[in-house]
Coordinates of C-alpha atoms and ligand atoms in Angstrom, one line a residue:
M1 CA 22.0 -18.2 152.3
T2 CA 23.8 -21.5 152.4
A3 CA 25.8 -23.8 150.1
E4 CA 24.2 -26.8 151.6
P5 CA 21.9 -27.7 148.7
Y6 CA 24.8 -27.6 146.3
V7 CA 27.0 -30.0 148.2
P8 CA 26.8 -33.4 146.5
D9 CA 26.4 -36.5 148.6
T10 CA 29.8 -38.1 147.7
K11 CA 33.0 -39.4 149.2
D12 CA 35.0 -38.1 146.2
L13 CA 36.9 -34.9 146.5
D14 CA 36.8 -34.3 142.7
E15 CA 33.1 -34.6 142.7
L16 CA 32.9 -32.1 145.5
R17 CA 35.2 -29.8 143.5
Q18 CA 32.9 -30.2 140.5
G19 CA 29.8 -29.4 142.6
A20 CA 31.3 -26.3 144.0
R21 CA 31.7 -24.8 140.5
A22 CA 27.9 -24.4 140.3
C23 CA 27.4 -23.1 143.8
H24 CA 25.1 -20.1 144.2
G25 CA 24.9 -20.4 148.0
C26 CA 25.6 -16.7 148.5
D27 CA 26.0 -13.7 146.2
L28 CA 29.8 -13.9 145.9
Y29 CA 29.8 -16.1 142.8
K30 CA 28.2 -13.2 140.9
D31 CA 31.4 -11.0 140.7
A32 CA 34.0 -13.7 140.8
I33 CA 35.5 -15.4 137.8
Q34 CA 35.3 -18.9 139.2
T35 CA 35.0 -21.1 142.4
V36 CA 38.4 -21.7 143.9
F37 CA 38.2 -25.1 145.7
G38 CA 40.8 -26.7 147.9
E39 CA 43.8 -28.5 146.5
G40 CA 46.0 -31.2 147.8
P41 CA 46.2 -34.9 148.5
P42 CA 42.9 -36.5 149.7
D43 CA 44.8 -38.2 152.6
A44 CA 46.7 -35.0 153.7
R45 CA 47.5 -35.0 157.4
V46 CA 47.3 -31.2 157.5
V47 CA 44.6 -28.9 156.1
M48 CA 45.4 -25.2 156.0
V49 CA 42.4 -22.8 155.8
G50 CA 42.8 -19.3 154.5
E51 CA 40.2 -16.6 154.2
Q52 CA 39.2 -16.5 150.5
P53 CA 40.9 -16.6 147.1
G54 CA 42.7 -13.5 146.0
D55 CA 42.9 -11.8 142.6
I56 CA 45.4 -14.2 141.1
E57 CA 43.7 -17.3 142.6
D58 CA 40.4 -16.2 141.1
R59 CA 41.9 -15.9 137.7
R60 CA 43.8 -19.2 137.9
G61 CA 41.1 -21.2 139.8
E62 CA 43.7 -22.5 142.4
P63 CA 44.2 -21.6 146.0
F64 CA 47.4 -20.0 147.3
V65 CA 49.1 -19.4 144.0
G66 CA 49.8 -15.7 144.5
P67 CA 52.5 -13.9 146.5
A68 CA 51.0 -15.0 149.8
G69 CA 51.0 -18.6 148.6
K70 CA 54.7 -18.4 148.0
V71 CA 55.3 -17.2 151.5
L72 CA 53.1 -20.0 152.8
D73 CA 55.0 -22.7 150.8
R74 CA 58.3 -21.5 152.1
A75 CA 57.1 -21.3 155.7
I76 CA 55.5 -24.8 155.5
T77 CA 58.8 -26.3 154.4
E78 CA 60.9 -24.4 156.9
S79 CA 58.6 -25.4 159.8
G80 CA 59.2 -29.1 159.1
L81 CA 55.7 -29.8 157.7
D82 CA 55.5 -31.7 154.4
R83 CA 54.1 -29.4 151.7
S84 CA 53.2 -32.4 149.6
A85 CA 51.1 -33.8 152.4
T86 CA 49.2 -30.5 152.9
Y87 CA 45.8 -29.7 151.6
V88 CA 45.1 -25.9 151.2
T89 CA 41.7 -24.3 151.0
N90 CA 39.8 -21.2 152.1
A91 CA 36.8 -20.5 154.4
V92 CA 35.1 -18.8 151.4
K93 CA 35.5 -20.2 147.9
H94 CA 34.7 -17.1 145.8
F95 CA 36.8 -13.9 145.7
K96 CA 35.0 -10.9 147.3
H97 CA 36.3 -7.6 146.0
R98 CA 35.7 -4.1 144.9
P99 CA 35.7 -3.5 141.2
A100 CA 38.9 -2.0 139.9
A101 CA 39.7 0.2 136.9
P102 CA 40.6 -1.8 133.7
G103 CA 44.0 -3.4 134.0
K104 CA 44.3 -2.8 137.7
R105 CA 44.2 -5.5 140.4
R106 CA 40.8 -5.9 142.0
I107 CA 40.7 -4.9 145.7
H108 CA 40.1 -7.6 148.3
Q109 CA 37.1 -7.2 150.6
T110 CA 36.8 -9.3 153.8
P111 CA 33.9 -11.7 153.6
D112 CA 31.2 -11.1 156.2
R113 CA 29.8 -13.6 158.7
V114 CA 26.8 -14.5 156.6
E115 CA 29.1 -15.4 153.6
I116 CA 31.4 -17.4 155.8
M117 CA 28.6 -19.4 157.3
A118 CA 27.0 -19.9 153.8
C119 CA 30.2 -21.4 152.5
R120 CA 31.0 -23.5 155.6
P121 CA 29.3 -26.7 154.2
W122 CA 32.1 -26.9 151.6
L123 CA 34.7 -26.7 154.3
L124 CA 32.9 -29.3 156.3
A125 CA 32.8 -31.6 153.3
E126 CA 36.5 -31.1 152.6
F127 CA 37.3 -32.0 156.3
A128 CA 35.1 -35.0 156.1
Q129 CA 36.9 -36.3 153.0
V130 CA 40.5 -35.4 153.8
A131 CA 40.3 -36.3 157.5
P132 CA 43.3 -34.3 158.6
R133 CA 45.1 -34.7 161.9
V134 CA 45.7 -31.0 162.2
V135 CA 43.8 -28.0 160.8
I136 CA 45.6 -24.7 160.6
A137 CA 43.5 -21.6 160.5
L138 CA 45.4 -18.8 158.6
G139 CA 44.3 -15.5 159.9
A140 CA 41.3 -14.1 161.7
T141 CA 38.6 -15.0 159.2
A142 CA 39.5 -18.7 159.1
A143 CA 40.0 -18.8 162.8
Q144 CA 36.7 -17.2 163.6
A145 CA 34.9 -19.4 161.0
L146 CA 36.2 -22.5 162.9
L147 CA 36.5 -21.3 166.5
G148 CA 33.8 -18.8 166.8
P149 CA 33.6 -15.0 166.5
S150 CA 35.2 -14.3 169.9
F151 CA 38.4 -16.1 169.0
R152 CA 41.4 -13.8 168.8
V153 CA 44.4 -15.0 166.7
T154 CA 46.6 -12.4 168.4
R155 CA 45.9 -14.0 171.8
Q156 CA 46.0 -17.7 171.0
R157 CA 48.1 -18.1 167.9
G158 CA 50.4 -21.1 167.9
E159 CA 48.4 -23.1 170.4
L160 CA 47.3 -26.6 169.5
L161 CA 43.7 -26.6 170.5
P162 CA 41.1 -29.5 170.7
W163 CA 38.7 -29.6 167.9
P164 CA 35.7 -27.4 168.7
E165 CA 32.9 -29.9 168.7
S166 CA 30.3 -27.3 169.0
A167 CA 31.3 -25.9 165.6
Y168 CA 31.8 -29.2 163.7
H169 CA 31.3 -32.9 164.2
A170 CA 34.7 -34.2 165.2
E171 CA 33.5 -37.8 164.5
D172 CA 33.3 -36.9 160.8
F173 CA 37.0 -36.9 160.5
A174 CA 38.3 -38.6 163.6
Q175 CA 41.6 -40.4 163.0
P176 CA 42.7 -43.7 164.5
G177 CA 45.3 -41.8 166.5
G178 CA 42.8 -39.3 167.9
S179 CA 40.6 -36.5 166.7
A180 CA 41.9 -33.6 164.7
R181 CA 43.3 -30.6 166.5
I182 CA 43.4 -27.0 165.4
L183 CA 45.9 -24.2 165.5
A184 CA 45.6 -20.6 164.4
T185 CA 48.3 -18.4 163.1
L186 CA 48.7 -15.3 160.8
H187 CA 47.6 -15.3 157.2
P188 CA 50.7 -15.2 155.0
S189 CA 49.3 -12.0 153.4
A190 CA 49.7 -10.3 156.8
I191 CA 53.5 -11.1 156.5
L192 CA 53.6 -9.2 153.2
R193 CA 51.8 -6.2 154.8
S194 CA 53.9 -6.2 157.9
D195 CA 56.4 -3.4 158.7
D196 CA 58.7 -6.0 160.1
R197 CA 58.4 -8.9 157.6
D198 CA 61.3 -10.9 159.0
T199 CA 59.9 -11.1 162.5
A200 CA 56.3 -11.7 161.2
Y201 CA 57.6 -14.5 159.0
K202 CA 59.6 -16.1 161.8
G203 CA 56.4 -16.1 163.9
L204 CA 54.5 -17.9 161.2
V205 CA 57.2 -20.5 160.9
A206 CA 57.3 -21.0 164.7
D207 CA 53.5 -21.5 164.8
L208 CA 53.6 -24.0 162.0
A209 CA 56.4 -25.8 163.7
V210 CA 54.1 -26.5 166.7
A211 CA 51.9 -28.5 164.3
A212 CA 54.9 -30.2 162.8
Q213 CA 56.1 -31.3 166.2
A214 CA 52.7 -32.6 167.2
L215 CA 52.5 -34.7 164.0
A216 CA 56.0 -36.1 164.6
G217 CA 55.2 -37.0 168.2
Ligands
LIG301 S1 31.3 -18.1 148.4 FE1 30.8 -20.3 148.9 S2 28.6 -20.3 149.4 FE2 29.1 -18.4 148.3 S3 28.6 -18.9 146.1 FE3 30.8 -19.2 146.5 S4 31.0 -21.4 147.0 FE4 28.9 -20.9 147.2

């Protein structure tokens, strides 16, 4: 399973987005309403990568437009990052879920390694076009998709790490000022699930501020 044959040979983000609408690179397209591709300026300095679209994102066709997206927007602004210069996307572009009773919200299921790897060509193509200075992995799925299955967000969150060349070709999106770096933090939906939301939210803002300071330096 791979999205590779569906990824068009183009340098245009909109053409990539169009191509992703027809992706059958794994089985997740079958139960989702639509592909949810990344959104943001094509010259964004920061790319944020979540896990997968949620129920609301699947219905609207846009990433991070549900409650977690609102938390993320606020945290980005409070951290000193520029929301308007941030591209947001997900490691997996279709919503994986369990069916729900009519009228109920569908229940999220974590994508497995095969699905994450199948969808990775889209993420690579987005990185190659946007050429970010910093990539921020939101949560364990995104972090493990980018940094490998042994990476633990709980142990290394908020650390600005060199780009893992073994995972991706850094030269695809090297910037004049140096190659992209990567930082992992919590997924904003984890803030909403936390027993201590205030502390969890402050931790997210502090992690994002590390990226903001690196970009300012
Ligand atoms: S999840 Fe990714 S690889 Fe799977 S069908 Fe959707 S876009 Fe293609």
